[in-house]
Amino acid sequence: MKLVIAIVQDEDAGRLIGELMNEGYGVTKLATTGGFLKSGNTTLLIGLDDERFDECMKVIERICKSRKQITSAPVTHGGTTGMYAPYPIEVSVGGATVFVLSVDQFVKF
Ligand code: 2BA
């Protein structure tokens, strides 16, 4: 069994969850915040059997789109973080950032 942790953009989350649920996956949605942009994104926890892993990754890849975003760059000045440079930068966010973990044990009470 595996646990897929997928960080996706909010814009894609609803459709991705719908599709995964239709396909019979169990999904938990967490409201999360990206450390760099400091804006909201969505993290999905998906526990699945190994045989379903490839199919799940294909669904994520198909639905989650990469988008450009303009932001002011967070900078560090003399150990002080969280200040912003006065010029905008363009970053490419997502499709999806996916971590895959092997699950030792899965228990439901
Ligand atoms: P954020 O941390 O808000 O990052 C948004 C996008 O900003 C990133 O897109 C990347 O293109 C850019 N970016 C991030 N850190 C940067 C830096 N130090 N300098 C320049 N540009 C930077 P993605 O790579 O697609 O990441 C989307 C979101 O996935 C991230 O949002 C974060 O929430 C998560 N993420 C990405 N890599 C991660 C990792 N190694 N561990 C945990 N979460 C991660």
PDB file of C-alpha atoms and ligand atoms in Angstrom:
ATOM      1  CA  MET A   1       0.000   0.000   0.000  1.00  0.00           C
ATOM      2  CA  LYS A   2       1.089   3.574  -0.649  1.00  0.00           C
ATOM      3  CA  LEU A   3       0.229   7.023   0.621  1.00  0.00           C
ATOM      4  CA  VAL A   4       0.249   9.705  -2.063  1.00  0.00           C
ATOM      5  CA  ILE A   5       0.631  13.262  -0.792  1.00  0.00           C
ATOM      6  CA  ALA A   6      -0.251  15.609  -3.644  1.00  0.00           C
ATOM      7  CA  ILE A   7       0.108  19.391  -3.357  1.00  0.00           C
ATOM      8  CA  VAL A   8      -2.051  20.973  -6.040  1.00  0.00           C
ATOM      9  CA  GLN A   9      -3.458  24.373  -6.911  1.00  0.00           C
ATOM     10  CA  ASP A  10      -6.823  25.287  -5.435  1.00  0.00           C
ATOM     11  CA  GLU A  11      -8.180  25.805  -8.971  1.00  0.00           C
ATOM     12  CA  ASP A  12      -7.628  22.121  -9.790  1.00  0.00           C
ATOM     13  CA  ALA A  13      -8.526  20.615  -6.429  1.00  0.00           C
ATOM     14  CA  GLY A  14     -12.305  20.300  -6.812  1.00  0.00           C
ATOM     15  CA  ARG A  15     -12.139  18.579 -10.165  1.00  0.00           C
ATOM     16  CA  LEU A  16      -9.301  16.302  -9.068  1.00  0.00           C
ATOM     17  CA  ILE A  17     -11.134  15.225  -5.914  1.00  0.00           C
ATOM     18  CA  GLY A  18     -14.314  14.582  -7.922  1.00  0.00           C
ATOM     19  CA  GLU A  19     -12.474  12.463 -10.439  1.00  0.00           C
ATOM     20  CA  LEU A  20     -10.599  10.466  -7.781  1.00  0.00           C
ATOM     21  CA  MET A  21     -13.800   9.848  -5.815  1.00  0.00           C
ATOM     22  CA  ASN A  22     -15.596   8.701  -8.974  1.00  0.00           C
ATOM     23  CA  GLU A  23     -12.778   6.229  -9.566  1.00  0.00           C
ATOM     24  CA  GLY A  24     -13.198   4.889  -6.042  1.00  0.00           C
ATOM     25  CA  TYR A  25     -10.147   6.355  -4.317  1.00  0.00           C
ATOM     26  CA  GLY A  26     -10.240   7.491  -0.711  1.00  0.00           C
ATOM     27  CA  VAL A  27      -9.195  11.148  -0.478  1.00  0.00           C
ATOM     28  CA  THR A  28      -8.582  13.580   2.365  1.00  0.00           C
ATOM     29  CA  LYS A  29      -8.277  17.274   1.548  1.00  0.00           C
ATOM     30  CA  LEU A  30      -6.141  19.658   3.586  1.00  0.00           C
ATOM     31  CA  ALA A  31      -6.097  23.424   3.146  1.00  0.00           C
ATOM     32  CA  THR A  32      -2.405  24.320   3.008  1.00  0.00           C
ATOM     33  CA  THR A  33      -0.171  27.300   2.278  1.00  0.00           C
ATOM     34  CA  GLY A  34       2.891  27.368   0.042  1.00  0.00           C
ATOM     35  CA  GLY A  35       6.023  28.508   1.833  1.00  0.00           C
ATOM     36  CA  PHE A  36       7.298  30.590  -1.094  1.00  0.00           C
ATOM     37  CA  LEU A  37       4.195  32.359  -2.407  1.00  0.00           C
ATOM     38  CA  LYS A  38       2.483  32.268   0.988  1.00  0.00           C
ATOM     39  CA  SER A  39      -0.808  31.693  -0.778  1.00  0.00           C
ATOM     40  CA  GLY A  40      -3.282  28.868  -0.407  1.00  0.00           C
ATOM     41  CA  ASN A  41      -2.921  25.530  -2.075  1.00  0.00           C
ATOM     42  CA  THR A  42      -4.508  22.135  -1.470  1.00  0.00           C
ATOM     43  CA  THR A  43      -2.848  18.985  -0.188  1.00  0.00           C
ATOM     44  CA  LEU A  44      -4.536  15.661  -0.834  1.00  0.00           C
ATOM     45  CA  LEU A  45      -3.832  12.456   1.091  1.00  0.00           C
ATOM     46  CA  ILE A  46      -4.666   9.401  -0.983  1.00  0.00           C
ATOM     47  CA  GLY A  47      -4.179   5.914   0.466  1.00  0.00           C
ATOM     48  CA  LEU A  48      -4.231   3.217  -2.193  1.00  0.00           C
ATOM     49  CA  ASP A  49      -3.228  -0.295  -3.116  1.00  0.00           C
ATOM     50  CA  ASP A  50      -0.032  -0.578  -5.157  1.00  0.00           C
ATOM     51  CA  GLU A  51      -1.929  -1.797  -8.240  1.00  0.00           C
ATOM     52  CA  ARG A  52      -3.874   1.464  -8.405  1.00  0.00           C
ATOM     53  CA  PHE A  53      -0.867   3.758  -8.073  1.00  0.00           C
ATOM     54  CA  ASP A  54      -0.102   4.280 -11.789  1.00  0.00           C
ATOM     55  CA  GLU A  55      -3.736   5.037 -12.580  1.00  0.00           C
ATOM     56  CA  CYS A  56      -3.908   7.556  -9.739  1.00  0.00           C
ATOM     57  CA  MET A  57      -0.777   9.354 -10.959  1.00  0.00           C
ATOM     58  CA  LYS A  58      -2.250   9.580 -14.446  1.00  0.00           C
ATOM     59  CA  VAL A  59      -5.413  11.224 -13.092  1.00  0.00           C
ATOM     60  CA  ILE A  60      -3.342  13.766 -11.143  1.00  0.00           C
ATOM     61  CA  GLU A  61      -1.149  14.507 -14.165  1.00  0.00           C
ATOM     62  CA  ARG A  62      -4.138  14.904 -16.489  1.00  0.00           C
ATOM     63  CA  ILE A  63      -6.049  17.339 -14.294  1.00  0.00           C
ATOM     64  CA  CYS A  64      -3.402  19.463 -12.610  1.00  0.00           C
ATOM     65  CA  LYS A  65      -2.181  22.279 -14.812  1.00  0.00           C
ATOM     66  CA  SER A  66       0.966  24.307 -14.459  1.00  0.00           C
ATOM     67  CA  ARG A  67       0.287  28.059 -14.276  1.00  0.00           C
ATOM     68  CA  LYS A  68       2.444  31.164 -14.273  1.00  0.00           C
ATOM     69  CA  GLN A  69       2.075  33.453 -11.324  1.00  0.00           C
ATOM     70  CA  ILE A  70       3.518  36.916 -10.797  1.00  0.00           C
ATOM     71  CA  THR A  71       4.683  37.660  -7.291  1.00  0.00           C
ATOM     72  CA  SER A  72       7.047  39.844  -5.313  1.00  0.00           C
ATOM     73  CA  ALA A  73       9.986  37.729  -4.286  1.00  0.00           C
ATOM     74  CA  PRO A  74      10.460  37.092  -0.569  1.00  0.00           C
ATOM     75  CA  VAL A  75      14.017  37.999   0.362  1.00  0.00           C
ATOM     76  CA  THR A  76      16.250  37.695   3.401  1.00  0.00           C
ATOM     77  CA  HIS A  77      18.003  40.783   4.804  1.00  0.00           C
ATOM     78  CA  GLY A  78      20.502  40.257   7.606  1.00  0.00           C
ATOM     79  CA  GLY A  79      18.616  37.287   9.001  1.00  0.00           C
ATOM     80  CA  THR A  80      15.210  38.945   8.715  1.00  0.00           C
ATOM     81  CA  THR A  81      12.916  36.965   6.466  1.00  0.00           C
ATOM     82  CA  GLY A  82       9.530  37.793   5.079  1.00  0.00           C
ATOM     83  CA  MET A  83      10.470  41.094   3.411  1.00  0.00           C
ATOM     84  CA  TYR A  84       9.555  41.461  -0.227  1.00  0.00           C
ATOM     85  CA  ALA A  85      11.668  42.675  -3.124  1.00  0.00           C
ATOM     86  CA  PRO A  86      10.174  45.722  -4.877  1.00  0.00           C
ATOM     87  CA  TYR A  87      10.103  44.028  -8.265  1.00  0.00           C
ATOM     88  CA  PRO A  88       7.740  41.327  -9.508  1.00  0.00           C
ATOM     89  CA  ILE A  89       8.995  37.921 -10.554  1.00  0.00           C
ATOM     90  CA  GLU A  90       7.228  35.221 -12.524  1.00  0.00           C
ATOM     91  CA  VAL A  91       7.126  31.673 -11.170  1.00  0.00           C
ATOM     92  CA  SER A  92       5.638  28.550 -12.681  1.00  0.00           C
ATOM     93  CA  VAL A  93       3.430  26.809 -10.107  1.00  0.00           C
ATOM     94  CA  GLY A  94       2.411  23.158 -10.224  1.00  0.00           C
ATOM     95  CA  GLY A  95       0.754  20.965 -11.943  1.00  0.00           C
ATOM     96  CA  ALA A  96       1.281  18.945  -8.804  1.00  0.00           C
ATOM     97  CA  THR A  97       4.043  18.259  -6.306  1.00  0.00           C
ATOM     98  CA  VAL A  98       3.665  14.627  -5.323  1.00  0.00           C
ATOM     99  CA  PHE A  99       5.308  12.646  -2.533  1.00  0.00           C
ATOM    100  CA  VAL A 100       4.852   8.872  -2.472  1.00  0.00           C
ATOM    101  CA  LEU A 101       5.303   6.931   0.775  1.00  0.00           C
ATOM    102  CA  SER A 102       5.169   3.217   1.428  1.00  0.00           C
ATOM    103  CA  VAL A 103       2.618   2.382   4.091  1.00  0.00           C
ATOM    104  CA  ASP A 104       3.667  -0.148   6.756  1.00  0.00           C
ATOM    105  CA  GLN A 105       0.254  -0.506   8.248  1.00  0.00           C
ATOM    106  CA  PHE A 106      -3.266   0.726   7.534  1.00  0.00           C
ATOM    107  CA  VAL A 107      -5.844   0.405  10.298  1.00  0.00           C
ATOM    108  CA  LYS A 108      -9.407   1.654  10.602  1.00  0.00           C
ATOM    109  CA  PHE A 109     -11.216   1.451  13.935  1.00  0.00           C
TER     110      PHE A 109
HETATM  111  P1  2BA B   1       5.118  27.549  -2.874  1.00  0.00           P
HETATM  112  O1  2BA B   1       6.156  27.245  -1.864  1.00  0.00           O
HETATM  113  O2  2BA B   1       4.236  28.724  -2.632  1.00  0.00           O
HETATM  114  O3  2BA B   1       5.874  27.712  -4.287  1.00  0.00           O
HETATM  115  C1  2BA B   1       5.189  28.128  -5.452  1.00  0.00           C
HETATM  116  C2  2BA B   1       6.111  28.135  -6.645  1.00  0.00           C
HETATM  117  O4  2BA B   1       7.137  29.114  -6.457  1.00  0.00           O
HETATM  118  C3  2BA B   1       6.853  26.815  -6.860  1.00  0.00           C
HETATM  119  O5  2BA B   1       6.038  25.937  -7.633  1.00  0.00           O
HETATM  120  C4  2BA B   1       8.132  27.254  -7.575  1.00  0.00           C
HETATM  121  O6  2BA B   1       7.901  27.404  -8.983  1.00  0.00           O
HETATM  122  C5  2BA B   1       8.371  28.637  -7.009  1.00  0.00           C
HETATM  123  N1  2BA B   1       9.351  28.605  -5.945  1.00  0.00           N
HETATM  124  C6  2BA B   1       9.286  27.946  -4.768  1.00  0.00           C
HETATM  125  N2  2BA B   1      10.365  28.179  -4.008  1.00  0.00           N
HETATM  126  C7  2BA B   1      11.145  29.023  -4.735  1.00  0.00           C
HETATM  127  C8  2BA B   1      12.414  29.678  -4.500  1.00  0.00           C
HETATM  128  N3  2BA B   1      13.088  29.471  -3.360  1.00  0.00           N
HETATM  129  N4  2BA B   1      12.905  30.472  -5.481  1.00  0.00           N
HETATM  130  C9  2BA B   1      12.219  30.678  -6.617  1.00  0.00           C
HETATM  131  N5  2BA B   1      11.032  30.128  -6.907  1.00  0.00           N
HETATM  132  C10 2BA B   1      10.496  29.303  -5.973  1.00  0.00           C
HETATM  133  P2  2BA B   1       6.082  24.390  -7.360  1.00  0.00           P
HETATM  134  O7  2BA B   1       7.508  23.912  -7.310  1.00  0.00           O
HETATM  135  O8  2BA B   1       5.199  23.751  -8.379  1.00  0.00           O
HETATM  136  O9  2BA B   1       5.480  24.158  -5.904  1.00  0.00           O
HETATM  137  C11 2BA B   1       4.106  24.340  -5.633  1.00  0.00           C
HETATM  138  C12 2BA B   1       3.857  24.150  -4.152  1.00  0.00           C
HETATM  139  O10 2BA B   1       4.196  22.801  -3.799  1.00  0.00           O
HETATM  140  C13 2BA B   1       4.729  25.006  -3.257  1.00  0.00           C
HETATM  141  O11 2BA B   1       4.150  26.293  -3.088  1.00  0.00           O
HETATM  142  C14 2BA B   1       4.753  24.213  -1.958  1.00  0.00           C
HETATM  143  O12 2BA B   1       3.534  24.399  -1.251  1.00  0.00           O
HETATM  144  C15 2BA B   1       4.769  22.783  -2.475  1.00  0.00           C
HETATM  145  N6  2BA B   1       6.127  22.234  -2.574  1.00  0.00           N
HETATM  146  C16 2BA B   1       6.935  22.291  -3.641  1.00  0.00           C
HETATM  147  N7  2BA B   1       8.088  21.648  -3.398  1.00  0.00           N
HETATM  148  C17 2BA B   1       8.001  21.173  -2.140  1.00  0.00           C
HETATM  149  C18 2BA B   1       8.867  20.410  -1.295  1.00  0.00           C
HETATM  150  N8  2BA B   1      10.094  19.998  -1.699  1.00  0.00           N
HETATM  151  N9  2BA B   1       8.440  20.084  -0.061  1.00  0.00           N
HETATM  152  C19 2BA B   1       7.219  20.488   0.385  1.00  0.00           C
HETATM  153  N10 2BA B   1       6.345  21.199  -0.368  1.00  0.00           N
HETATM  154  C20 2BA B   1       6.733  21.538  -1.609  1.00  0.00           C
END
